[in-house]
Structures are given as C-alpha cells and as structure tokens.
Coordinates of C-alpha atoms in Angstrom, one line a residue:
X1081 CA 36.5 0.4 9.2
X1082 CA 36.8 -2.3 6.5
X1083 CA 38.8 -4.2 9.0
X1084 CA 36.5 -4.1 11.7
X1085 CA 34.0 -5.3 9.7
X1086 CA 35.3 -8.5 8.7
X1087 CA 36.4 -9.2 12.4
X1088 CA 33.5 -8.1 13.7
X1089 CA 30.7 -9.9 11.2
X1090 CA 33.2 -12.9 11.4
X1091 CA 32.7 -13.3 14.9
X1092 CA 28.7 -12.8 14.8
X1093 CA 28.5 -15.6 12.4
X1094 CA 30.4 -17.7 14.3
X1095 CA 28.8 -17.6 17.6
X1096 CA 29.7 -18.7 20.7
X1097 CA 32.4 -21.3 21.2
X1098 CA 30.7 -24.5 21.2
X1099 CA 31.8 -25.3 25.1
X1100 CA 30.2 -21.7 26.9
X1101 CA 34.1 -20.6 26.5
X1102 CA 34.7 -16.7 24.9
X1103 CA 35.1 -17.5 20.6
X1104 CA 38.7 -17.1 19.4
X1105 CA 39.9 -14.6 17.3
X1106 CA 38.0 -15.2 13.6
X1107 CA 39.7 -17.9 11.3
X1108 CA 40.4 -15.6 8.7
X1109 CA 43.2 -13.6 6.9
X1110 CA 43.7 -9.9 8.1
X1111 CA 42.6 -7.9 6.0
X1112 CA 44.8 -5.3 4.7
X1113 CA 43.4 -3.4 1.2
X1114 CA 40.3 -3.3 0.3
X1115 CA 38.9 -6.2 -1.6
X1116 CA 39.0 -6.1 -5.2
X1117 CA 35.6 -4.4 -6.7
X1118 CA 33.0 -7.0 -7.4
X1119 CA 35.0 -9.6 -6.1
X1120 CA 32.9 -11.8 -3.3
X1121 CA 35.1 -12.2 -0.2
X1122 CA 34.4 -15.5 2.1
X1123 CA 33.8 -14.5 5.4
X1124 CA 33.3 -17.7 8.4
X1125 CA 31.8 -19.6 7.7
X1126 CA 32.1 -20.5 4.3
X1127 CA 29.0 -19.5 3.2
X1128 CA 28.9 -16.4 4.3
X1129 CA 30.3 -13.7 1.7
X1130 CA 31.4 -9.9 1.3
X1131 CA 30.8 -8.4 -1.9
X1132 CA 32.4 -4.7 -2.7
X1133 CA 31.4 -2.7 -5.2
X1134 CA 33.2 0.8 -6.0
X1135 CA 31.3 3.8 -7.5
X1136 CA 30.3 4.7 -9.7
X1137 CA 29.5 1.3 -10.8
X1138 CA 27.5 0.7 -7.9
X1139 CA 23.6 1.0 -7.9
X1140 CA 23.7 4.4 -5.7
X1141 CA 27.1 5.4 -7.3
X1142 CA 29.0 5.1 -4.3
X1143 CA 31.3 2.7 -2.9
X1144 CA 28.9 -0.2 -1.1
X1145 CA 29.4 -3.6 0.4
X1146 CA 26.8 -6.1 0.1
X1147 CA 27.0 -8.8 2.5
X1148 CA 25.5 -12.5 1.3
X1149 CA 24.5 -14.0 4.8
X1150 CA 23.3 -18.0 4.5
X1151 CA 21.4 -19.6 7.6
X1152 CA 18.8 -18.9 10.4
X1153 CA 17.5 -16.1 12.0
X1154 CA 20.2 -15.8 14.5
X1155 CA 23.0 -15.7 12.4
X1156 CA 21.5 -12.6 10.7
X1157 CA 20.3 -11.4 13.7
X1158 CA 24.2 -11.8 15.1
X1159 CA 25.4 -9.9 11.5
X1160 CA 22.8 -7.0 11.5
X1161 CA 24.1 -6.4 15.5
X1162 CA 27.8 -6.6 15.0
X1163 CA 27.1 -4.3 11.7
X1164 CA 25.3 -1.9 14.3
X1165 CA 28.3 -1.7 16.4
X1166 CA 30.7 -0.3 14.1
X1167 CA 31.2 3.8 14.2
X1168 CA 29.4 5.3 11.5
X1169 CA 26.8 2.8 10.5
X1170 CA 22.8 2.9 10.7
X1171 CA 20.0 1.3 9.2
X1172 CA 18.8 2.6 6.3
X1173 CA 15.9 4.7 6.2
X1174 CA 12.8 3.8 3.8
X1175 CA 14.0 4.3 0.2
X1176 CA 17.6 5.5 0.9
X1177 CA 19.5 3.8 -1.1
X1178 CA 16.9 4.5 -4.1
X1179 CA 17.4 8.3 -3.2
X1180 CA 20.8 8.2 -3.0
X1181 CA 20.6 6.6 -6.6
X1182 CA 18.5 9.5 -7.7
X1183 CA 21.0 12.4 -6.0
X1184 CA 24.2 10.8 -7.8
X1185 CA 22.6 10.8 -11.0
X1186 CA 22.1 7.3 -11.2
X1187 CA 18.5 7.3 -11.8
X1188 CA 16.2 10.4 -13.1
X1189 CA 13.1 11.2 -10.8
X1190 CA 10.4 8.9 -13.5
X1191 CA 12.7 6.2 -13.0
X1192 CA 12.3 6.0 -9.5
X1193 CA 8.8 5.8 -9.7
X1194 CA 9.2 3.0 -12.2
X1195 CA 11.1 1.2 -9.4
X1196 CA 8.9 1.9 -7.0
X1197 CA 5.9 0.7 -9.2
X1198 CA 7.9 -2.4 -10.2
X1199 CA 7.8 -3.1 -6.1
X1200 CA 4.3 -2.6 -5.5
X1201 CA 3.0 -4.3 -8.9
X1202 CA 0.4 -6.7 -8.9
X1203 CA -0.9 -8.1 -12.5
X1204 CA 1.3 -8.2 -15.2
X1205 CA 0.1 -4.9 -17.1
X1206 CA 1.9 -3.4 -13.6
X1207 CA 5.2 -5.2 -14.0
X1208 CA 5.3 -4.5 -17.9
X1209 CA 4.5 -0.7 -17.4
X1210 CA 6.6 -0.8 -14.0
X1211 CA 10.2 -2.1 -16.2
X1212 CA 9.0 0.4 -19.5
X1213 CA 9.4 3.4 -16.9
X1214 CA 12.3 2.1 -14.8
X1215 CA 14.0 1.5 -18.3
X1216 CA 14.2 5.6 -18.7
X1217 CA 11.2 5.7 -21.5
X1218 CA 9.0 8.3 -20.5
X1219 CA 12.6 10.1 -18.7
X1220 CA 13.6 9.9 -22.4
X1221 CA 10.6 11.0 -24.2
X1222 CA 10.6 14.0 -21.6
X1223 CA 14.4 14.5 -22.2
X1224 CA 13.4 14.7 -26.3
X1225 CA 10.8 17.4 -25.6
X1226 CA 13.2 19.3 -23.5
X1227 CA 16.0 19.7 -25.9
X1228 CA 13.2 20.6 -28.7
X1229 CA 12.2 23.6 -26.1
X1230 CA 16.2 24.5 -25.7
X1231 CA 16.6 24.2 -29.8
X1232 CA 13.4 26.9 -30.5
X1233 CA 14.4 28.7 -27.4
X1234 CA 18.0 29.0 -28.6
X1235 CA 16.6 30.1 -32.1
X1236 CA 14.2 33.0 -30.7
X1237 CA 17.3 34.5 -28.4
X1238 CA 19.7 34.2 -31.3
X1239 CA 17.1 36.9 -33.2
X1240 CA 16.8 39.2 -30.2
X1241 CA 20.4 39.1 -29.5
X1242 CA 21.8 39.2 -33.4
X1243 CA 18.5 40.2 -35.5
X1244 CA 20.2 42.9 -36.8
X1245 CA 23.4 40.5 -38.1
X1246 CA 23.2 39.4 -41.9
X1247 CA 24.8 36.5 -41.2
X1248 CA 21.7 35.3 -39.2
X1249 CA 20.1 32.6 -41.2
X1250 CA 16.6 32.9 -42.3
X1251 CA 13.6 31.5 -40.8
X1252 CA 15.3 31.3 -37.1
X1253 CA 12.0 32.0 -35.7
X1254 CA 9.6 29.8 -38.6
X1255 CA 11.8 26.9 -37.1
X1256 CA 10.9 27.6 -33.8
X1257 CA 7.3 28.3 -34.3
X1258 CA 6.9 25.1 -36.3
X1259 CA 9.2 22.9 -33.4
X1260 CA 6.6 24.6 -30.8
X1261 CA 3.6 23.5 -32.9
X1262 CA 4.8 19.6 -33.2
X1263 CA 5.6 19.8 -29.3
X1264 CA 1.8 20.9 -29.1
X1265 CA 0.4 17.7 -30.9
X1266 CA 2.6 15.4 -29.1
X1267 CA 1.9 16.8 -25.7
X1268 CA -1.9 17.0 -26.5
X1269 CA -1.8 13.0 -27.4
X1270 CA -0.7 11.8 -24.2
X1271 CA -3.1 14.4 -22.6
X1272 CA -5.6 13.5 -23.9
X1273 CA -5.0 9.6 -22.7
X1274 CA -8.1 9.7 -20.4
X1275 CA -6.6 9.3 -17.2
X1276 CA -5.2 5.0 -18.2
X1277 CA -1.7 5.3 -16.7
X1278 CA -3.2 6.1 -13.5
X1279 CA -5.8 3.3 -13.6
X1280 CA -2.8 1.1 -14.7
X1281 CA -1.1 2.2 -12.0
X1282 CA -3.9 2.0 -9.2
X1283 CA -6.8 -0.1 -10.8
X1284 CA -9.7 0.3 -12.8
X1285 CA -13.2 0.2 -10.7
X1286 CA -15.2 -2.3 -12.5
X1287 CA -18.8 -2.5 -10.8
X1288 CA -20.8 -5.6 -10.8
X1289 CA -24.7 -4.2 -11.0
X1290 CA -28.0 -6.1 -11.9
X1291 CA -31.4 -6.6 -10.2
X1292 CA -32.1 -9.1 -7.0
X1293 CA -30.7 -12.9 -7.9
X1294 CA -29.1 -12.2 -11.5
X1295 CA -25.8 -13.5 -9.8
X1296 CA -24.0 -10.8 -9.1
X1297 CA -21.9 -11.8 -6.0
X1298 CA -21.4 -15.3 -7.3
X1299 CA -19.9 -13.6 -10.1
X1300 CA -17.8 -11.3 -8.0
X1301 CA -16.5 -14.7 -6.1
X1302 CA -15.8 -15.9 -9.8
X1303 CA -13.4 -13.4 -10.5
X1304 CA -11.8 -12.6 -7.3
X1305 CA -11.1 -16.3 -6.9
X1306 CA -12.4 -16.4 -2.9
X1307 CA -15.5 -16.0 -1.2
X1308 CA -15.6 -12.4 -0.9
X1309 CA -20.1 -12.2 -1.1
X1310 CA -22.4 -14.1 0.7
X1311 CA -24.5 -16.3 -2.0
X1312 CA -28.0 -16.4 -1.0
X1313 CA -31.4 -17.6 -3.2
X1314 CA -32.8 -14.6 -1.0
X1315 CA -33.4 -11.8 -3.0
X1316 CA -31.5 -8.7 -1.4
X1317 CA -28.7 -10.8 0.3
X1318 CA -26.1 -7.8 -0.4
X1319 CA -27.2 -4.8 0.9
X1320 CA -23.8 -2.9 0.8
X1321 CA -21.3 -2.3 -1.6
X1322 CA -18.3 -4.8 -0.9
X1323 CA -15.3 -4.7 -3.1
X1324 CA -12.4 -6.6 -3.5
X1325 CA -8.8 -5.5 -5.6
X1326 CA -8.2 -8.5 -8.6
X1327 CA -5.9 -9.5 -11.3
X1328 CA -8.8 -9.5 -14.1
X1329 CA -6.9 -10.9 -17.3
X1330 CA -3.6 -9.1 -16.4
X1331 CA -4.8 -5.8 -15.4
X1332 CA -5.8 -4.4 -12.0
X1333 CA -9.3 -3.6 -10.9
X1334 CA -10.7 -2.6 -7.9
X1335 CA -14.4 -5.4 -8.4
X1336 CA -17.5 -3.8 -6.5
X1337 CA -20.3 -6.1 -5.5
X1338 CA -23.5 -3.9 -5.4
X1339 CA -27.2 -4.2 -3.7
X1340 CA -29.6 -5.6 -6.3
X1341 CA -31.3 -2.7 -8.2
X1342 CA -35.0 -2.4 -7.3
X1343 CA -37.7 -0.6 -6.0
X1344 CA -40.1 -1.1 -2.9
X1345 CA -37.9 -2.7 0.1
X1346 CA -37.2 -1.6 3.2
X1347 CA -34.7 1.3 4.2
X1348 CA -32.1 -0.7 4.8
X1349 CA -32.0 -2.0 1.4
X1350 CA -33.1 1.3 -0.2
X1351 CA -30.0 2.5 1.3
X1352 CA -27.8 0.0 -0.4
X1353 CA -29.6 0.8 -3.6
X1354 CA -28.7 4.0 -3.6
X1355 CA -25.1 3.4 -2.6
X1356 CA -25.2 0.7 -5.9
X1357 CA -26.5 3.7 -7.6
X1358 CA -23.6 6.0 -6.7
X1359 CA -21.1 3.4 -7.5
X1360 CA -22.2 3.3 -11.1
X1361 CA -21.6 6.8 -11.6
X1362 CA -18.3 6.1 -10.9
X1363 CA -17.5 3.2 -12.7
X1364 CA -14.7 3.0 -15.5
X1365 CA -16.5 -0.3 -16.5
X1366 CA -20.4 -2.2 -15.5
X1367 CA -20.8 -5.5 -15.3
X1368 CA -24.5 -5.7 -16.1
X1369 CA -25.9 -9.1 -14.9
X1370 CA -29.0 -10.3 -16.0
X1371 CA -30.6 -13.8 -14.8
X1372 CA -30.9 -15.6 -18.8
X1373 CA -34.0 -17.3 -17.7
X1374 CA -35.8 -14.4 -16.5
X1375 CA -35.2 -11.4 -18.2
X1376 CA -39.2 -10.5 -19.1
X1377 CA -39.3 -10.1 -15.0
X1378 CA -39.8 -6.4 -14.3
X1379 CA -36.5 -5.6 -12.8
X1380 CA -34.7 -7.2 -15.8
X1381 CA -36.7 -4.6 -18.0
X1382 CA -36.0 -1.5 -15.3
X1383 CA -32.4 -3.1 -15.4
X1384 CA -32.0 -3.1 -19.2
X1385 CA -34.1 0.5 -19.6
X1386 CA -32.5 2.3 -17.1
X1387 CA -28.9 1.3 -17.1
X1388 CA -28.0 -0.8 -19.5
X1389 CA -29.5 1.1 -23.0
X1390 CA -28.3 4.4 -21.5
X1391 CA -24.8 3.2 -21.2
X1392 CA -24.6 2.9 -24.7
X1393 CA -24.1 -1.1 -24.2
X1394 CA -21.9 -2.5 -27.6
X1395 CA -21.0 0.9 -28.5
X1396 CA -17.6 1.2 -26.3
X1397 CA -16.4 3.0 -29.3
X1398 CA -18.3 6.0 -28.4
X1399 CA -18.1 8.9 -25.6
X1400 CA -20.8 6.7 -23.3
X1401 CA -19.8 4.7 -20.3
X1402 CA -18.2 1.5 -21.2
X1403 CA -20.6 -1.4 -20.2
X1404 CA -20.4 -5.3 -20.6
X1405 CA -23.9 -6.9 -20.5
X1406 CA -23.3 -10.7 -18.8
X1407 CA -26.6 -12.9 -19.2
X1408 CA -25.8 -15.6 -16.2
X1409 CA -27.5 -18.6 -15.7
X1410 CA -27.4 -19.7 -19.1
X1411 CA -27.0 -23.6 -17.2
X1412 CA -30.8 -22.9 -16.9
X1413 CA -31.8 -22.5 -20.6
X1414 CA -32.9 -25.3 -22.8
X1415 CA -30.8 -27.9 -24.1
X1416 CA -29.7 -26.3 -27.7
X1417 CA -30.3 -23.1 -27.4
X1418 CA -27.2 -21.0 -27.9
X1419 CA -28.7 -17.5 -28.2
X1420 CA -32.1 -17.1 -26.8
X1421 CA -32.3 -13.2 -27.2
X1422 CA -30.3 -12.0 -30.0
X1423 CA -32.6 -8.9 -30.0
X1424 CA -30.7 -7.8 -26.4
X1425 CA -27.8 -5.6 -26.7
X1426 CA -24.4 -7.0 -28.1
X1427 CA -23.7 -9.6 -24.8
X1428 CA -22.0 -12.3 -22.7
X1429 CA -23.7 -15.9 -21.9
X1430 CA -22.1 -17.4 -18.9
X1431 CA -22.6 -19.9 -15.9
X1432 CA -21.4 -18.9 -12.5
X1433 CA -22.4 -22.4 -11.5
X1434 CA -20.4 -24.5 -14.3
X1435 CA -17.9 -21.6 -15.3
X1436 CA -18.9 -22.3 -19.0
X1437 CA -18.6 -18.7 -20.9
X1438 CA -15.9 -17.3 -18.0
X1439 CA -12.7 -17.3 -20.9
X1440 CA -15.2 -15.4 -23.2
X1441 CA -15.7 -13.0 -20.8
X1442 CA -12.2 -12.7 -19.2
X1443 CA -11.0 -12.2 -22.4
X1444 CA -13.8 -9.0 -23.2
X1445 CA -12.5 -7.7 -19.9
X1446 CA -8.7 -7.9 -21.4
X1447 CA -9.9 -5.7 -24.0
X1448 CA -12.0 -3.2 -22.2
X1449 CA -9.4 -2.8 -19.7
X1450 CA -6.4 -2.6 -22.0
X1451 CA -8.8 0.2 -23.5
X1452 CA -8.9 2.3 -20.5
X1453 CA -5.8 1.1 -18.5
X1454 CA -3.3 1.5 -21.7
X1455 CA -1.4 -1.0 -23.2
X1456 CA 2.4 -0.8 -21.6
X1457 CA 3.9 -2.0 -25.1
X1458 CA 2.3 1.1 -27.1
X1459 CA 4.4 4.0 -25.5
X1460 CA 5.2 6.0 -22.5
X1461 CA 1.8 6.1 -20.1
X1462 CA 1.2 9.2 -17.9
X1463 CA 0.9 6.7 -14.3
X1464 CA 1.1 9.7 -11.7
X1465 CA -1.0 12.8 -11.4
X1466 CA 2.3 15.2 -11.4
X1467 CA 3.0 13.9 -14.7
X1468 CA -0.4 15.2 -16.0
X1469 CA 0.3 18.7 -14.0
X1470 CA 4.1 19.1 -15.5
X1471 CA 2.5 18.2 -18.7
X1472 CA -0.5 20.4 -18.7
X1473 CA 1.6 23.3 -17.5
X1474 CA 4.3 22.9 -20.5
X1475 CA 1.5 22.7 -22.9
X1476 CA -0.1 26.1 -21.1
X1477 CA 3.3 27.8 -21.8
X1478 CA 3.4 26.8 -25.0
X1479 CA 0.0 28.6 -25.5
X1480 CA 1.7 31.6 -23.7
X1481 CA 4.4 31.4 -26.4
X1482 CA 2.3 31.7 -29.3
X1483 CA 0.2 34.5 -27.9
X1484 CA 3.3 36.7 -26.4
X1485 CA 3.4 40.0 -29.0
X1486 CA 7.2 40.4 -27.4
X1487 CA 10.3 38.1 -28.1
X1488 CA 11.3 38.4 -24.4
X1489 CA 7.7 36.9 -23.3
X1490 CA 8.0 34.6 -25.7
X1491 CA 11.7 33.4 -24.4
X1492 CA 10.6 33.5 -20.9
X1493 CA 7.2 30.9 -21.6
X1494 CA 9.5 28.8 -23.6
X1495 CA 12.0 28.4 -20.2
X1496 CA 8.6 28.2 -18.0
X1497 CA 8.1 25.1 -20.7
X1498 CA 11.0 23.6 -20.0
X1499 CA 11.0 24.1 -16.5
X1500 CA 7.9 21.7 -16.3
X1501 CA 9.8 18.9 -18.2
X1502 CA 12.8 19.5 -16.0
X1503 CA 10.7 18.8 -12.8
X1504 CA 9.0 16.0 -14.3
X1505 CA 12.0 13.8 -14.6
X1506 CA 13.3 15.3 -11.5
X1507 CA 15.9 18.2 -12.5
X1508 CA 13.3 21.1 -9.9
X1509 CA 12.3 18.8 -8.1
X1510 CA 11.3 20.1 -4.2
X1511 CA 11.8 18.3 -1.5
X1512 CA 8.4 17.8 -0.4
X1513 CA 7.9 16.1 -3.8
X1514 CA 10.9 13.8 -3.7
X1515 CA 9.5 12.8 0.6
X1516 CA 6.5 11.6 -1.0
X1517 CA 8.2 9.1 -3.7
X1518 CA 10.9 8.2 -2.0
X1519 CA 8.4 7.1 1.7
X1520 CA 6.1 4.6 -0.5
X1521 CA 10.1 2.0 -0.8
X1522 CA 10.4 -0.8 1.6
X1523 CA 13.0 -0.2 4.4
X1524 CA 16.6 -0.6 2.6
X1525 CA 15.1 -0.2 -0.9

C-alpha cells in the first residue's frame, strides 16, 4: 500500500501533462521499504513531502504518515482524491485520531478534554487552563487520589484477610482511616470551588443593569469592541436583553445588555424590565451603571436601593452577589472634581464617550472574574460537570466508608471511591460518555 501511495499522490500533484497528453509515470524512485521513521520523504514536486512516523511514537500510537502538501486548492484537492482511491483508506471521522490517542493509552480521558478545550479556547484564561489539563494535571492529581484509595484499601483487606497474624503491623487500619480523612479535605476544596472551572470553561454572565440613559449599551459596545446596542438619547431604546460573548481582560464572559430599570411605561417595555430583572438573578457579576450627573433622579435612588445596596456592593468578600457599581458620564462633571460622591458605595468613574476610567475598570473586571472563573496557575480547576459528579460520588463513598460497622462494607465503598476517580480520567468510561467528548473535535482532529 505504501507503494501505491507514493505513485499515486505523485501523480495527483503533478497533474495533467502540460500538452492535454496522459502524465508519465511519476519522476520518482520506487519505493521499496518503508521510509525511515520521522524521516520527511520528497514526493513531486519538490515541495510536496511524506512524513512516517512509527508507533508508539506517533500521536495515536500507531504507525501514521503525515503528508506536507504546498500549493492551491487543486493540488490538495488532486492528493485528498488519489488518497481516497487507495483500498483501505477513509476520511477521518470527527475526533478520530484524538480517540484513537485515548484507546492506545496515549492520552487519559481529562486530557482529551484539555485538547479539546485548547481547540475551542477563546481568551487567554482558556488557553492557560486548556494546556494545564492537556499537560495531565488534574489526570495526575486524580491518579494521586487513586493510589491513596488503593493504599487504605489494601490496608483494610490485609486486616480481614490476616487480622489474626502477629506479624500484622499495628495501626493498619488508623493508617487508612487517617489517608481517608486527608482524601476528604482535599476533595471537599475543589468541591467547594463554586462552580469557576465551568465558567472558565464556558464564560461568566456579566449583566450590564442601570436605569433609562445611565449608558448601559454604550458601555456594552465598549467592551465588546462592536456595535452590538443601538445608542439612543431616548430613554427606553433597549427593550430586550441582547448579549454578546467577550474577552473581558483575558477571561470569557457571556455581556448582557438589559432594558433600563423603571416603573410606569408601556407593556412592551415592562416586558423588557422584567426580563432585565430575571437576568440579574442570574448574574455571576452586575455591572451597575449610574448616569454621574444625575444620580439624585428617582431611578438612580430606586437603582441604588433596590439593587445595588442589596448586592452587598464593595463587599465581594462576602456570600452576596458580586456587584461593580460604574458611575458613567463622569466627561459631564465639573472641571476638578475627581470624586463627587464619596458617600456612594465603593465605585468606578468612567466615560463611555472619551474612554477615560475603561483600564480601571477592565482591570476590576480581571479581578472579579479571576475570583469566580479560577486562576489556571493556582491548581487543577473542575471545567466539566462529570468532574464535579465523579468527585461528589468519591467523596459520598468516602462518607460510606466511615459509617460502614463491617470491614467488607467498608472495602467495598473504598473500590466504589475509586471507581469514580477511574472514570474521571477515563479508566470506566462508557461509550456514551466518550461519543460526547470525542463529537465536539474538528473533522481529523
């Protein structure tokens, strides 16, 4: 097949003879062994190259041949169609050789989904946490756990099978309680991470609120770098909630551009009120905008009393929605006056007209964001909802453990334990799960 290859590529490079006439036979030497392992054979014409690579060195583990095809369209059109000609060869399906990869060993199941974050990232929190993962380092704090589980497991079998031996060493089982405790602490930390791998992984929801003509869509258009609101001097311009994925200082969030928050309009508008109001439930960060030159107007005091003070505004440190108060406009206050309300809650002066105060608060957005999407260089982050069930379900067995009156219950929740680890890096993995990973590659990948 090797041979065919290089004849047969050869020729669809080549093309047709230059004068309508059939092409002659390849300028190339018959092949005759197989080319050396990552040695690049030159195909016609000269920039056109075969490059072998022997498992297990290769990236699925298995012997591949990578061909490096220079030029237009058609000559990789003429390639790809001589390839599909040969006995034996297809296209790959989505994610094949990736799975292929994962089936020889080459790369554990967290891996995987480190490559196929690294494809899809975005913002540079992405790409950092994307390489961490593909690297092996929650595969590796995963592996850790699992051989403390096989330790304390091994430890609470030896005293069932050989209690009655003297030469059993002492405390078999104090060593496995205690290994099960420390297992219980770690497990609990990254449990307890509120849910910022998978806002790293998928974006934070940051929602832009504030009363009529504060500038909240000309902030929005600010930050998302494009016209994504209409800007209007009419109060009630944005009557629905638009929103827009961004790169906010590194980290992705999903902005929302909300219906002005007030009272007596028309249905409509009531309607995209209440949708405004929804959105805010959900937020994992407000943007409160107030207009700096009118913030004794009525809505500016609704604003302030209704969502801002309750939000628990300069106080991110506590259990209340995280909330950044913006005060735009500030172009519109007098000449000198660098803090006109220092009695507001802790807060932001910018002007979506000149763009003074944007670093200021691009860089407050860095820091609530790298609050609740993680920081990548800390540690292994929990980006996927299955790692969160595997997790949870180790951490119930553990509970099982310490409750089970009977060594052989007590055996049996510390393999259940250990099973969840296993299928977390991909050693019980089903094939339903693995469909799901492995459809989100590109075609070849």
């Amino acid at each position: 097949m090797w041979r065919g290859l290089w004849t047969l590529v050869s020729r669809a490079a080549r093309g047709p003879h230059r004068y309508g006439t059939s092409d002659p036979e390849p300028q190339v030497a018959p092949m005759t062994v197989l080319p050396p392992s990552r040695r690049s054979s030159r195909l016609y014409p000269a920039d056109t190259h075969l490059f072998n690579i022997l498992g297990p060195q290769s990236f699925t583990g298995e012997d591949c041949a990578e061909f490096h095809v220079h030029g237009g369209p058609a000559v990789v059109s003429g390639v790809l169609q001589a390839l599909g000609s040969v006995p034996g060869l297809r296209p790959a399906e989505a994610g094949e050789f990736t799975r292929r990869a994962f089936a020889h060993g080459k790369l554990s199941l967290t891996e995987v989904e480190g490559l196929a974050d690294l494809i899809h990232a975005e913002t540079e929190a992405q790409r950092r946490q994307a390489l961490r993962q593909l690297d092996g380092e929650l595969g590796d704090l995963c592996r850790g756990w699992a051989e403390t589980l096989t330790k304390a497991l091994a430890h609470v079998e030896a005293y069932i099978d050989f209690s009655e031996d003297d030469n059993l060493e002492e405390g078999v089982l104090d060593q496995a309680d205690s290994e099960v405790r420390k297992l219980e602490v770690a497990l609990g930390v990254h449990l307890r991470d509120a849910r910022r791998g998978q806002r790293l992984r998928s974006g934070a929801h940051v929602v832009v609120a504030g009363p009529p003509n504060a500038g909240k869509s000309s902030l929005v258009n600010l930050l998302s770098r494009k016209p994504v609101s209409i800007v209007s001097p009419e109060p009630g311009t944005t009557r629905d909630v638009l929103e827009t994925p961004v790169d906010l200082a590194g980290f992705p969030a999903l902005l929302s551009d909300t219906a002005g928050l007030r009272e007596g309009v028309g249905p409509v508008e009531q309607e995209g009120v209440r949708r405004a109001q929804k959105r805010l439930e959900q937020a994992d960060l407000i943007l409160a905008v107030l207009d700096a030159s009118d913030l004794a107007s009525p809505a500016s005091c609704n604003f302030l009393d209704t969502v801002v003070i309750p939000a628990g505004a300069g106080n991110p440190s506590g259990n209340s929605q995280r909330l950044l108060l913006v005060l735009n406009k500030s172009d519109l206050l007098p000449a000198g006056c660098s803090d006109p309300h220092p009695d507001l809650p802790s807060h932001l002066l910018l002007s979506c007209l000149t763009g003074e105060g944007l670093d200021g608060l691009l860089e407050a957005l860095k820091k609530e964001l790298a609050a609740l999407c993680g920081d990548p260089s800390t540690g292994p982050l929990l980006t996927r909802s299955r790692h969160q069930h595997h997790l949870q379900g180790c951490l119930n067995a553990l509970g099982q453990y310490k409750q089970a009156r009977d060594l052989a219950l007590a055996a049996e929740a510390l393999r259940v334990a250990r099973g969840h680890l296993s299928c977390l890096t991909g050693g019980g993995g089903t094939e339903e799960i693995l469909d799901i990973i492995f459809r989100d590659f590109c075609v070849g990948k």
